[in-house]
Short mmCIF file of C-alpha atoms and ligand atoms in Angstrom, two decimals:
data_model
loop_
_atom_site.label_atom_id
_atom_site.label_comp_id
_atom_site.label_asym_id
_atom_site.label_seq_id
_atom_site.Cartn_x
_atom_site.Cartn_y
_atom_site.Cartn_z
CA UNK C 1 -1.63 4.03 -18.24
CA UNK C 2 -3.14 3.47 -14.84
CA UNK C 3 -6.03 1.96 -12.93
CA UNK C 4 -6.70 5.14 -11.03
CA UNK C 5 -10.30 5.88 -10.12
CA UNK C 6 -11.36 9.24 -8.75
CA UNK C 7 -14.53 10.32 -7.01
CA UNK C 8 -16.16 12.92 -9.21
CA UNK C 9 -18.40 15.22 -7.19
CA UNK C 10 -20.37 16.20 -10.28
CA UNK C 11 -21.59 12.70 -11.10
CA UNK C 12 -21.35 11.52 -7.49
CA UNK C 13 -19.45 8.39 -8.44
CA UNK C 14 -16.04 6.80 -8.59
CA UNK C 15 -14.89 6.97 -12.19
CA UNK C 16 -11.87 5.49 -13.95
CA UNK C 17 -9.47 8.32 -14.62
CA UNK C 18 -9.01 8.82 -18.34
CA UNK C 19 -7.14 11.98 -19.24
CA UNK C 20 -8.13 13.78 -22.42
CA UNK C 21 -4.58 13.86 -23.80
CA UNK C 22 -2.64 11.17 -21.94
CA UNK C 23 0.12 11.24 -20.82
CA UNK C 24 -0.65 14.92 -20.23
CA UNK C 25 -2.95 15.85 -17.38
CA UNK C 26 -4.36 19.32 -16.72
CA UNK C 27 -5.31 20.08 -13.13
CA UNK C 28 -6.68 23.30 -11.70
CA UNK C 29 -7.04 23.93 -7.96
CA UNK C 30 -8.54 27.06 -6.44
CA UNK C 31 -5.81 28.79 -4.49
CA UNK C 32 -6.01 30.98 -1.42
CA UNK C 33 -7.41 34.48 -1.14
CA UNK C 34 -4.32 36.22 0.14
CA UNK C 35 -5.76 38.58 2.74
CA UNK C 36 -4.60 36.64 5.80
CA UNK C 37 -2.38 33.75 6.82
CA UNK C 38 -3.58 30.35 5.66
CA UNK C 39 -4.80 28.15 8.49
CA UNK C 40 -4.27 24.44 8.94
CA UNK C 41 -7.64 23.73 7.28
CA UNK C 42 -6.58 25.47 4.08
CA UNK C 43 -3.25 23.68 4.35
CA UNK C 44 -4.99 20.32 4.55
CA UNK C 45 -6.86 20.98 1.30
CA UNK C 46 -3.70 22.05 -0.52
CA UNK C 47 -1.84 19.01 0.80
CA UNK C 48 -4.68 16.76 -0.39
CA UNK C 49 -4.15 18.09 -3.90
CA UNK C 50 -0.38 17.89 -3.52
CA UNK C 51 -0.90 14.19 -2.82
CA UNK C 52 -2.91 13.89 -6.04
CA UNK C 53 -0.28 15.86 -7.99
CA UNK C 54 2.46 13.61 -6.61
CA UNK C 55 0.54 10.43 -7.31
CA UNK C 56 -0.27 11.44 -10.88
CA UNK C 57 3.43 12.12 -11.44
CA UNK C 58 4.28 8.80 -9.83
CA UNK C 59 1.98 7.13 -12.35
CA UNK C 60 4.01 8.71 -15.12
CA UNK C 61 1.63 11.48 -16.16
CA UNK C 62 2.94 14.84 -17.26
CA UNK C 63 0.89 17.13 -15.10
CA UNK C 64 0.28 20.81 -15.65
CA UNK C 65 -0.90 21.91 -12.24
CA UNK C 66 -2.43 25.37 -12.09
CA UNK C 67 -3.22 26.85 -8.69
CA UNK C 68 -4.26 30.47 -8.64
CA UNK C 69 -3.74 33.25 -6.17
CA UNK C 70 -6.92 35.24 -5.55
CA UNK C 71 -5.70 38.80 -5.16
CA UNK C 72 -8.87 40.70 -6.13
CA UNK C 73 -12.61 40.31 -6.47
CA UNK C 74 -13.31 38.05 -3.47
CA UNK C 75 -15.79 40.03 -1.42
CA UNK C 76 -16.43 39.66 2.28
CA UNK C 77 -19.81 38.06 1.81
CA UNK C 78 -18.41 35.40 -0.59
CA UNK C 79 -21.06 36.80 -2.97
CA UNK C 80 -21.66 40.07 -4.79
CA UNK C 81 -21.76 42.52 -1.94
CA UNK C 82 -19.41 43.95 0.62
CA UNK C 83 -15.85 45.09 0.64
CA UNK C 84 -13.03 43.28 -1.17
CA UNK C 85 -11.29 41.12 1.45
CA UNK C 86 -7.85 42.36 0.41
CA UNK C 87 -8.83 46.01 0.18
CA UNK C 88 -10.41 45.81 3.63
CA UNK C 89 -7.26 44.40 5.17
CA UNK C 90 -5.22 47.08 3.39
CA UNK C 91 -7.50 49.79 4.77
CA UNK C 92 -7.23 48.42 8.30
CA UNK C 93 -3.46 48.16 8.12
CA UNK C 94 -2.99 51.36 6.13
CA UNK C 95 -1.08 49.54 3.42
CA UNK C 96 -1.42 49.18 -0.32
CA UNK C 97 -3.60 46.19 -1.30
CA UNK C 98 -0.61 44.77 -3.16
CA UNK C 99 1.46 44.91 0.03
CA UNK C 100 -1.17 42.70 1.64
CA UNK C 101 -1.13 40.40 -1.39
CA UNK C 102 2.66 40.17 -1.33
CA UNK C 103 2.84 39.46 2.39
CA UNK C 104 0.32 36.64 2.42
CA UNK C 105 1.39 35.14 -0.90
CA UNK C 106 4.92 34.81 0.43
CA UNK C 107 3.56 33.43 3.72
CA UNK C 108 1.44 30.88 1.86
CA UNK C 109 4.38 29.72 -0.26
CA UNK C 110 6.57 29.40 2.82
CA UNK C 111 3.96 27.24 4.54
CA UNK C 112 3.58 25.06 1.46
CA UNK C 113 7.33 24.67 1.23
CA UNK C 114 7.65 23.89 4.93
CA UNK C 115 5.09 21.11 4.51
CA UNK C 116 6.96 19.81 1.48
CA UNK C 117 4.23 20.56 -1.07
CA UNK C 118 5.52 20.69 -4.62
CA UNK C 119 5.10 24.07 -6.28
CA UNK C 120 2.38 24.12 -8.97
CA UNK C 121 3.39 24.47 -12.61
CA UNK C 122 1.65 27.83 -12.92
CA UNK C 123 0.46 30.12 -10.13
CA UNK C 124 -1.58 32.81 -11.89
CA UNK C 125 -3.12 35.80 -10.16
CA UNK C 126 -6.57 37.27 -10.74
CA UNK C 127 -5.16 40.77 -11.21
CA UNK C 128 -2.76 39.49 -13.84
CA UNK C 129 -5.69 38.18 -15.89
CA UNK C 130 -8.16 41.06 -15.99
CA UNK C 131 -7.92 41.13 -19.80
CA UNK C 132 -8.87 37.44 -20.09
CA UNK C 133 -11.76 37.97 -17.70
CA UNK C 134 -13.05 40.92 -19.68
CA UNK C 135 -12.82 38.86 -22.89
CA UNK C 136 -14.83 36.04 -21.30
CA UNK C 137 -17.51 38.51 -20.20
CA UNK C 138 -17.72 39.91 -23.73
CA UNK C 139 -18.33 36.38 -25.06
CA UNK C 140 -21.02 35.74 -22.47
CA UNK C 141 -22.76 39.04 -23.26
CA UNK C 142 -22.62 38.30 -27.01
CA UNK C 143 -24.50 35.03 -26.45
CA UNK C 144 -26.99 36.51 -23.98
CA UNK C 145 -25.55 34.62 -21.04
CA UNK C 146 -24.78 37.95 -19.41
CA UNK C 147 -26.16 41.48 -19.37
CA UNK C 148 -25.04 44.88 -18.23
CA UNK C 149 -26.91 46.91 -15.63
CA UNK C 150 -25.67 50.24 -14.27
CA UNK C 151 -22.04 49.54 -15.17
CA UNK C 152 -22.02 46.05 -13.65
CA UNK C 153 -22.39 42.80 -15.60
CA UNK C 154 -24.35 39.81 -14.33
CA UNK C 155 -24.53 36.21 -15.43
CA UNK C 156 -28.04 35.42 -16.61
CA UNK C 157 -29.31 32.25 -14.95
CA UNK C 158 -32.59 32.68 -16.90
CA UNK C 159 -30.79 32.26 -20.25
CA UNK C 160 -28.61 29.51 -18.87
CA UNK C 161 -31.57 27.45 -17.68
CA UNK C 162 -32.97 27.40 -21.20
CA UNK C 163 -30.07 25.18 -22.17
CA UNK C 164 -28.45 23.73 -19.07
CA UNK C 165 -29.41 22.62 -15.57
CA UNK C 166 -28.01 24.70 -12.69
CA UNK C 167 -27.20 23.35 -9.21
CA UNK C 168 -25.96 19.94 -10.35
CA UNK C 169 -22.65 20.06 -8.53
CA UNK C 170 -24.06 21.08 -5.17
CA UNK C 171 -27.11 18.87 -5.73
CA UNK C 172 -29.55 21.67 -5.06
CA UNK C 173 -32.72 22.53 -6.92
CA UNK C 174 -33.38 25.99 -8.30
CA UNK C 175 -36.16 26.42 -5.72
CA UNK C 176 -33.79 25.60 -2.84
CA UNK C 177 -31.18 27.92 -4.21
CA UNK C 178 -33.68 30.73 -4.69
CA UNK C 179 -35.00 30.46 -1.18
CA UNK C 180 -31.37 30.74 0.00
CA UNK C 181 -30.77 34.10 -1.69
CA UNK C 182 -31.09 36.93 0.70
CA UNK C 183 -32.55 40.25 -0.17
CA UNK C 184 -29.24 42.00 -0.14
CA UNK C 185 -28.02 45.25 -1.59
CA UNK C 186 -27.01 44.83 -5.19
CA UNK C 187 -29.87 42.45 -5.96
CA UNK C 188 -32.01 45.18 -7.53
CA UNK C 189 -30.11 45.20 -10.83
CA UNK C 190 -30.50 41.44 -11.29
CA UNK C 191 -33.07 39.87 -13.57
CA UNK C 192 -33.09 36.59 -11.66
CA UNK C 193 -32.32 36.17 -7.93
CA UNK C 194 -29.57 33.64 -8.73
CA UNK C 195 -27.76 35.89 -11.22
CA UNK C 196 -24.26 36.66 -10.04
CA UNK C 197 -21.74 39.38 -10.83
CA UNK C 198 -19.13 38.94 -13.53
CA UNK C 199 -18.05 42.56 -13.32
CA UNK C 200 -18.86 45.09 -10.62
CA UNK C 201 -18.78 48.82 -11.04
CA UNK C 202 -16.51 50.19 -8.32
CA UNK C 203 -18.05 52.54 -5.80
CA UNK C 204 -15.99 55.71 -5.24
CA UNK C 205 -14.26 54.26 -2.16
CA UNK C 206 -13.39 50.94 -3.83
CA UNK C 207 -9.68 51.26 -4.59
CA UNK C 208 -8.99 48.03 -6.49
CA UNK C 209 -10.36 48.98 -9.91
CA UNK C 210 -9.63 48.49 -13.59
CA UNK C 211 -11.06 49.99 -16.78
CA UNK C 212 -13.52 47.91 -18.79
CA UNK C 213 -16.10 48.50 -21.54
CA UNK C 214 -18.81 48.74 -18.83
CA UNK C 215 -17.26 50.75 -16.00
CA UNK C 216 -14.21 51.20 -13.88
CA UNK C 217 -14.58 48.22 -11.67
CA UNK C 218 -13.41 44.76 -10.77
CA UNK C 219 -14.14 41.17 -11.80
CA UNK C 220 -16.31 38.75 -9.86
CA UNK C 221 -14.53 36.13 -7.77
CA UNK C 222 -15.87 33.14 -9.73
CA UNK C 223 -14.77 34.50 -13.07
CA UNK C 224 -11.02 34.42 -12.46
CA UNK C 225 -10.97 30.64 -12.14
CA UNK C 226 -12.96 30.13 -15.35
CA UNK C 227 -10.74 32.57 -17.25
CA UNK C 228 -7.43 31.22 -15.94
CA UNK C 229 -8.26 27.52 -16.18
CA UNK C 230 -9.41 28.02 -19.78
CA UNK C 231 -6.32 30.03 -20.63
CA UNK C 232 -3.81 27.54 -19.28
CA UNK C 233 -5.60 24.20 -19.59
CA UNK C 234 -8.08 24.70 -22.41
CA UNK C 235 -11.88 24.72 -22.64
CA UNK C 236 -11.97 21.11 -21.54
CA UNK C 237 -9.40 19.82 -19.09
CA UNK C 238 -9.02 16.91 -16.69
CA UNK C 239 -9.31 17.80 -13.03
CA UNK C 240 -10.65 20.72 -11.01
CA UNK C 241 -10.17 20.71 -7.26
CA UNK C 242 -10.94 22.73 -4.19
CA UNK C 243 -12.33 22.44 -0.69
CA UNK C 244 -15.85 21.09 -0.16
CA UNK C 245 -17.10 24.56 0.81
CA UNK C 246 -16.30 25.88 -2.66
CA UNK C 247 -18.90 23.68 -4.38
CA UNK C 248 -21.50 26.37 -4.04
CA UNK C 249 -21.54 29.08 -5.20
CA UNK C 250 -17.95 29.21 -6.47
CA UNK C 251 -17.68 26.03 -8.54
CA UNK C 252 -21.32 25.96 -9.57
CA UNK C 253 -20.83 29.45 -11.02
CA UNK C 254 -17.56 28.45 -12.68
CA UNK C 255 -19.30 25.60 -14.49
CA UNK C 256 -22.07 27.94 -15.66
CA UNK C 257 -19.57 30.56 -16.89
CA UNK C 258 -17.54 27.93 -18.73
CA UNK C 259 -20.55 26.33 -20.38
CA UNK C 260 -21.93 29.73 -21.38
CA UNK C 261 -18.62 30.89 -22.84
CA UNK C 262 -17.30 27.67 -24.39
CA UNK C 263 -20.03 25.02 -24.38
CA UNK C 264 -17.94 22.87 -22.02
CA UNK C 265 -18.17 22.77 -18.23
CA UNK C 266 -14.38 23.03 -17.81
CA UNK C 267 -13.13 20.02 -15.94
CA UNK C 268 -14.15 16.41 -16.55
CA UNK C 269 -13.51 15.42 -12.92
CA UNK C 270 -14.50 17.66 -10.01
CA UNK C 271 -12.69 16.77 -6.80
CA UNK C 272 -13.51 18.16 -3.38
CA UNK C 273 -11.40 17.82 -0.28
CA UNK C 274 -13.17 17.59 3.05
CA UNK C 275 -12.82 19.93 5.98
CA UNK C 276 -10.46 19.99 8.91
CA UNK C 277 -12.29 20.65 12.15
CA UNK C 278 -11.07 21.89 15.50
CA UNK C 279 -13.15 20.91 18.52
CA UNK C 280 -15.69 19.46 16.10
CA UNK C 281 -16.22 22.77 14.33
CA UNK C 282 -14.98 23.67 10.89
CA UNK C 283 -11.70 25.52 10.94
CA UNK C 284 -12.56 28.91 9.52
CA UNK C 285 -11.03 32.34 9.50
CA UNK C 286 -14.42 33.97 10.00
CA UNK C 287 -15.03 32.29 13.38
CA UNK C 288 -11.42 32.44 14.58
CA UNK C 289 -11.52 28.67 15.10
CA UNK C 290 -8.10 28.23 13.51
CA UNK C 291 -4.62 26.86 13.94
CA UNK C 292 -1.65 28.42 12.22
CA UNK C 293 0.35 25.74 10.38
CA UNK C 294 3.55 27.47 11.50
CA UNK C 295 2.58 27.25 15.17
CA UNK C 296 2.58 23.46 14.93
CA UNK C 297 6.26 23.64 14.12
CA UNK C 298 7.07 25.82 17.13
CA UNK C 299 4.51 24.38 19.54
CA UNK C 300 3.32 27.90 20.35
CA UNK C 301 -0.42 27.43 20.59
CA UNK C 302 -2.87 26.77 23.42
CA UNK C 303 -4.07 23.77 21.39
CA UNK C 304 -0.66 22.10 21.50
CA UNK C 305 1.44 20.41 24.16
CA UNK C 306 4.60 20.43 22.05
CA UNK C 307 6.03 21.18 18.64
CA UNK C 308 5.85 18.80 15.69
CA UNK C 309 7.83 18.28 12.54
CA UNK C 310 6.13 19.03 9.21
CA UNK C 311 6.40 15.34 8.32
CA UNK C 312 4.46 14.31 11.42
CA UNK C 313 1.70 16.83 10.64
CA UNK C 314 1.51 15.69 7.04
CA UNK C 315 1.37 12.09 8.16
CA UNK C 316 -1.54 12.99 10.47
CA UNK C 317 -3.34 14.63 7.54
CA UNK C 318 -2.83 11.73 5.12
CA UNK C 319 -3.88 9.17 7.73
CA UNK C 320 -7.39 10.36 6.93
CA UNK C 321 -8.92 9.99 3.48
CA UNK C 322 -9.13 13.35 1.73
CA UNK C 323 -12.93 13.07 1.45
CA UNK C 324 -13.42 12.44 5.19
CA UNK C 325 -13.75 15.13 7.80
CA UNK C 326 -10.65 15.20 9.98
CA UNK C 327 -10.78 16.53 13.52
CA UNK C 328 -7.62 18.05 14.86
CA UNK C 329 -6.43 17.28 18.34
CA UNK C 330 -3.06 17.31 20.02
CA UNK C 331 -3.49 13.70 21.14
CA UNK C 332 -4.38 12.50 17.63
CA UNK C 333 -1.34 14.34 16.31
CA UNK C 334 0.86 12.73 18.96
CA UNK C 335 -0.42 9.29 17.97
CA UNK C 336 0.27 10.05 14.30
CA UNK C 337 3.76 11.28 15.19
CA UNK C 338 4.50 8.04 17.00
CA UNK C 339 3.43 5.99 14.01
CA UNK C 340 5.36 8.21 11.64
CA UNK C 341 8.57 7.88 13.62
CA UNK C 342 8.06 4.13 13.81
CA UNK C 343 7.93 4.00 10.03
CA UNK C 344 10.98 6.24 9.70
CA UNK C 345 12.87 4.03 12.14
CA UNK C 346 12.00 0.90 10.21
CA UNK C 347 13.13 2.49 6.95
CA UNK C 348 16.36 3.42 8.70
CA UNK C 349 16.76 -0.15 9.96
CA UNK C 350 16.13 -1.46 6.48
CA UNK C 351 18.77 0.89 5.05
CA UNK C 352 21.29 -0.45 7.59
CA UNK C 353 20.31 -4.09 7.06
CA UNK C 354 23.35 -6.33 6.67
CA UNK C 355 23.39 -8.18 3.34
CA UNK C 356 22.38 -11.54 4.69
CA UNK C 357 19.86 -14.29 4.06
CA UNK C 358 18.73 -15.67 0.72
CA UNK C 359 18.20 -13.52 -2.37
CA UNK C 360 14.41 -13.62 -2.07
CA UNK C 361 12.60 -13.98 1.23
CA UNK C 362 9.21 -15.41 2.12
CA UNK C 363 7.56 -11.98 2.24
CA UNK C 364 6.33 -11.02 -1.22
CA UNK C 365 7.43 -7.43 -1.82
CA UNK C 366 5.92 -7.20 -5.31
CA UNK C 367 2.50 -8.27 -4.06
CA UNK C 368 2.68 -5.84 -1.17
CA UNK C 369 3.69 -3.04 -3.53
CA UNK C 370 0.74 -3.84 -5.79
CA UNK C 371 -1.57 -3.53 -2.77
CA UNK C 372 -0.13 -0.10 -2.05
CA UNK C 373 -0.85 0.96 -5.63
CA UNK C 374 -4.32 -0.49 -5.41
CA UNK C 375 -5.05 1.60 -2.32
CA UNK C 376 -3.95 4.79 -4.00
CA UNK C 377 -5.79 3.84 -7.18
CA UNK C 378 -8.99 3.72 -5.14
CA UNK C 379 -9.54 7.47 -5.05
CA UNK C 380 -6.23 8.11 -3.26
CA UNK C 381 -6.89 5.94 -0.25
CA UNK C 382 -3.88 7.13 1.74
CA UNK C 383 -5.07 5.63 5.08
CA UNK C 384 -5.05 2.16 3.51
CA UNK C 385 -1.66 2.85 1.94
CA UNK C 386 -0.34 3.81 5.39
CA UNK C 387 -1.78 0.61 6.88
CA UNK C 388 0.24 -1.32 4.27
CA UNK C 389 3.34 0.64 5.24
CA UNK C 390 2.85 -0.52 8.84
CA UNK C 391 2.58 -4.11 7.57
CA UNK C 392 5.92 -3.63 5.88
CA UNK C 393 7.38 -2.25 9.12
CA UNK C 394 6.30 -5.46 10.87
CA UNK C 395 8.01 -7.52 8.19
CA UNK C 396 11.17 -5.44 8.61
CA UNK C 397 11.17 -6.12 12.36
CA UNK C 398 10.62 -9.84 11.79
CA UNK C 399 13.40 -9.86 9.21
CA UNK C 400 15.85 -8.49 11.78
CA UNK C 401 15.49 -11.80 13.63
CA UNK C 402 15.12 -13.96 10.58
CA UNK C 403 16.71 -12.72 7.32
CA UNK C 404 14.71 -15.33 5.44
CA UNK C 405 11.71 -13.03 5.68
CA UNK C 406 12.90 -10.38 3.22
CA UNK C 407 16.07 -11.74 1.73
CA UNK C 408 18.79 -9.51 0.27
CA UNK C 409 17.15 -8.46 -2.99
CA UNK C 410 13.74 -8.36 -1.31
CA UNK C 411 15.06 -5.96 1.33
CA UNK C 412 16.58 -3.68 -1.31
CA UNK C 413 13.32 -3.66 -3.26
CA UNK C 414 11.31 -2.94 -0.16
CA UNK C 415 13.60 -0.07 0.81
CA UNK C 416 13.16 1.43 -2.61
CA UNK C 417 9.36 1.04 -2.46
CA UNK C 418 9.09 2.39 1.10
CA UNK C 419 11.09 5.47 0.11
CA UNK C 420 8.87 5.99 -2.92
CA UNK C 421 5.59 5.76 -1.00
CA UNK C 422 6.72 7.71 2.04
CA UNK C 423 8.71 10.49 0.45
CA UNK C 424 7.76 10.79 -3.21
CA UNK C 425 4.04 10.03 -2.95
CA UNK C 426 2.99 10.95 0.58
CA UNK C 427 5.41 13.88 0.48
CA UNK C 428 6.73 13.25 3.97
CA UNK C 429 9.87 15.29 4.40
CA UNK C 430 12.63 12.88 5.27
CA UNK C 431 13.81 15.15 8.07
CA UNK C 432 14.95 12.33 10.31
CA UNK C 433 15.82 10.00 7.56
CA UNK C 434 19.57 9.84 7.52
CA UNK C 435 20.35 9.68 3.83
CA UNK C 436 23.89 9.33 5.04
CA UNK C 437 23.42 7.95 8.53
CA UNK C 438 26.77 8.91 9.95
CA UNK C 439 26.23 12.65 9.44
CA UNK C 440 22.81 12.53 11.02
CA UNK C 441 24.20 10.61 13.97
CA UNK C 442 27.06 13.07 14.37
CA UNK C 443 24.65 16.02 14.19
CA UNK C 444 22.33 14.41 16.74
CA UNK C 445 25.25 13.78 19.10
CA UNK C 446 26.59 17.33 18.79
CA UNK C 447 23.15 18.86 19.15
CA UNK C 448 22.36 16.85 22.21
CA UNK C 449 25.48 18.34 23.86
CA UNK C 450 24.59 21.89 22.77
CA UNK C 451 20.95 21.59 23.83
CA UNK C 452 22.06 20.22 27.19
CA UNK C 453 24.33 23.21 27.79
CA UNK C 454 21.46 25.49 26.79
CA UNK C 455 19.01 23.68 29.06
CA UNK C 456 21.36 24.20 32.01
CA UNK C 457 21.71 27.89 31.11
CA UNK C 458 17.92 28.21 31.05
CA UNK C 459 17.56 26.40 34.38
CA UNK C 460 19.90 28.92 35.97
CA UNK C 461 18.03 31.72 34.20
CA UNK C 462 21.09 32.63 32.16
CA UNK C 463 18.98 33.91 29.28
CA UNK C 464 21.79 35.67 27.48
CA UNK C 465 23.69 32.39 27.03
CA UNK C 466 20.59 30.45 26.01
CA UNK C 467 19.56 33.14 23.49
CA UNK C 468 23.09 33.45 22.14
CA UNK C 469 23.23 29.70 21.56
CA UNK C 470 19.87 29.71 19.83
CA UNK C 471 20.84 32.65 17.60
CA UNK C 472 24.20 31.17 16.69
CA UNK C 473 22.55 27.88 15.74
CA UNK C 474 19.95 29.74 13.69
CA UNK C 475 22.79 31.43 11.79
CA UNK C 476 23.91 27.97 10.79
CA UNK C 477 20.41 26.93 9.71
CA UNK C 478 19.52 24.99 12.85
CA UNK C 479 16.24 26.09 14.37
CA UNK C 480 15.77 25.30 18.05
CA UNK C 481 12.21 24.76 19.21
CA UNK C 482 11.37 25.02 22.89
CA UNK C 483 8.43 23.01 24.12
CA UNK C 484 7.08 21.91 27.50
CA UNK C 485 8.96 18.62 27.17
CA UNK C 486 12.28 20.26 26.39
CA UNK C 487 13.95 21.59 23.28
CA UNK C 488 14.27 20.02 19.88
CA UNK C 489 15.84 21.17 16.66
CA UNK C 490 15.34 21.03 12.96
CA UNK C 491 17.55 21.93 10.04
CA UNK C 492 16.11 24.48 7.63
P1 AMP N 1 -9.92 30.45 0.82
O1 AMP N 1 -8.60 31.17 0.90
O2 AMP N 1 -10.85 30.84 1.89
O3 AMP N 1 -10.54 30.54 -0.56
O4 AMP N 1 -9.61 28.90 1.08
C1 AMP N 1 -8.59 28.20 0.44
C2 AMP N 1 -8.94 26.72 0.39
O5 AMP N 1 -9.04 26.15 1.69
C3 AMP N 1 -10.29 26.43 -0.29
O6 AMP N 1 -10.14 25.31 -1.15
C4 AMP N 1 -11.20 26.08 0.86
O7 AMP N 1 -12.22 25.21 0.46
C5 AMP N 1 -10.24 25.39 1.80
N1 AMP N 1 -10.68 25.38 3.22
C6 AMP N 1 -11.22 26.39 3.94
N2 AMP N 1 -11.49 26.00 5.21
C7 AMP N 1 -11.11 24.70 5.30
C8 AMP N 1 -11.12 23.71 6.35
N3 AMP N 1 -11.57 23.99 7.57
N4 AMP N 1 -10.64 22.48 6.06
C9 AMP N 1 -10.16 22.18 4.83
N5 AMP N 1 -10.13 23.06 3.80
C10 AMP N 1 -10.58 24.31 4.02
ZN1 ZN N 2 -11.68 29.07 -7.85
#
């Protein structure tokens, strides 16, 4: 069905993609822990998998894309100790944990929508699948892959090692992993230092708790993904994705749980998206080194000189390969924006091209299109795809002087292909693409008059007029963004 190859982190090689039940594809991606707003780093990872989702659909696959919402069980330490991240936030804000979950789930979905990510097919929550998690634990206990101690249940690495290797995904030896375990609270019940919790007995102050055969408690963070991927995609499915930092312990533990419970390691292809950095350091909530994806759209951040459209930000993200580290900077984003607008302008020019010249031109659209596919088939090489799009833009410019370059049918084919790659595959929101050019032009003309009136009001410090204009426009779905270089607008 396709010549797609994907880099599988488990085997460390590029492998031809062969789905188990073509044309169906099952894909699971670890979703956010909804205790705070997602940052641009998280957004990058989810957009990387949106690109994969879109490309698989483009290839004609029927994709069931499952991306969970972690709304319980993820502890502060990312391991078996500490407070639940959501419960902690609820305590600090004096809210119900589910109010926290609701707030940040809605926020996450809004960000994904703003950046034109397609919604997954299923978005299951950990708390909605406690029963499935308990059932998986029972299976693991029955086969000695898990044991109970003081109301908690741990995965037994000792038993597991009798049959399977552990540490394959992260490429670490047992000795390395052991030396990395700290002597933390909660280790005393474990038989092996690498054992990890499947179920934790809740301490009296732990409010997020459910009944189970072992105690009133809560499931371990790793377990939800094993239980939910198995439930919706089967014991063996095609693709599992997540950010690079989830390889260990999260995905390593998932593989162990799956193998223990079903004999299969879950996914056949493990894909990991690389990190977004800010000032050379990983963007991470814990260090506060973050950018809010919504601030890019308003320009309200000390890291930014202006606001950007979601399409420009997405273009910046996909100009890097998903497995490369990408460093954020305002200047890099500005450069990406320029390139993005150049491509949009050339698509616009192509759409307006007069029907002139021969039927076929000298520029071979089919060959160019095949090169675009080849780039994406090489482990989603979006930067190479984008380089091909710039080649096409050059051809479009040349064709404006000499219609023998594209020809009439060639131009129509190229327009179709450009739209497919830009909007369907790369997911760039066609915000400035005038599907019907005359309306866009009319809107631009009217808005330039309104924004000029508002600018004058602001210059004379007539805030009530400038605010009234902004609010009235917002009522009509036009959001005005003020930046150091003036005001711009977008239609929501
Ligand atoms: P979390 O909510 O912390 O589980 O993170 C959600 C997703 O974002 C996971 O797949 C992480 O691997 C990913 N992620 C976290 N930080 C970054 C970053 N700086 N760049 C790219 N992805 C990240
Ligand atoms: Zn997960």
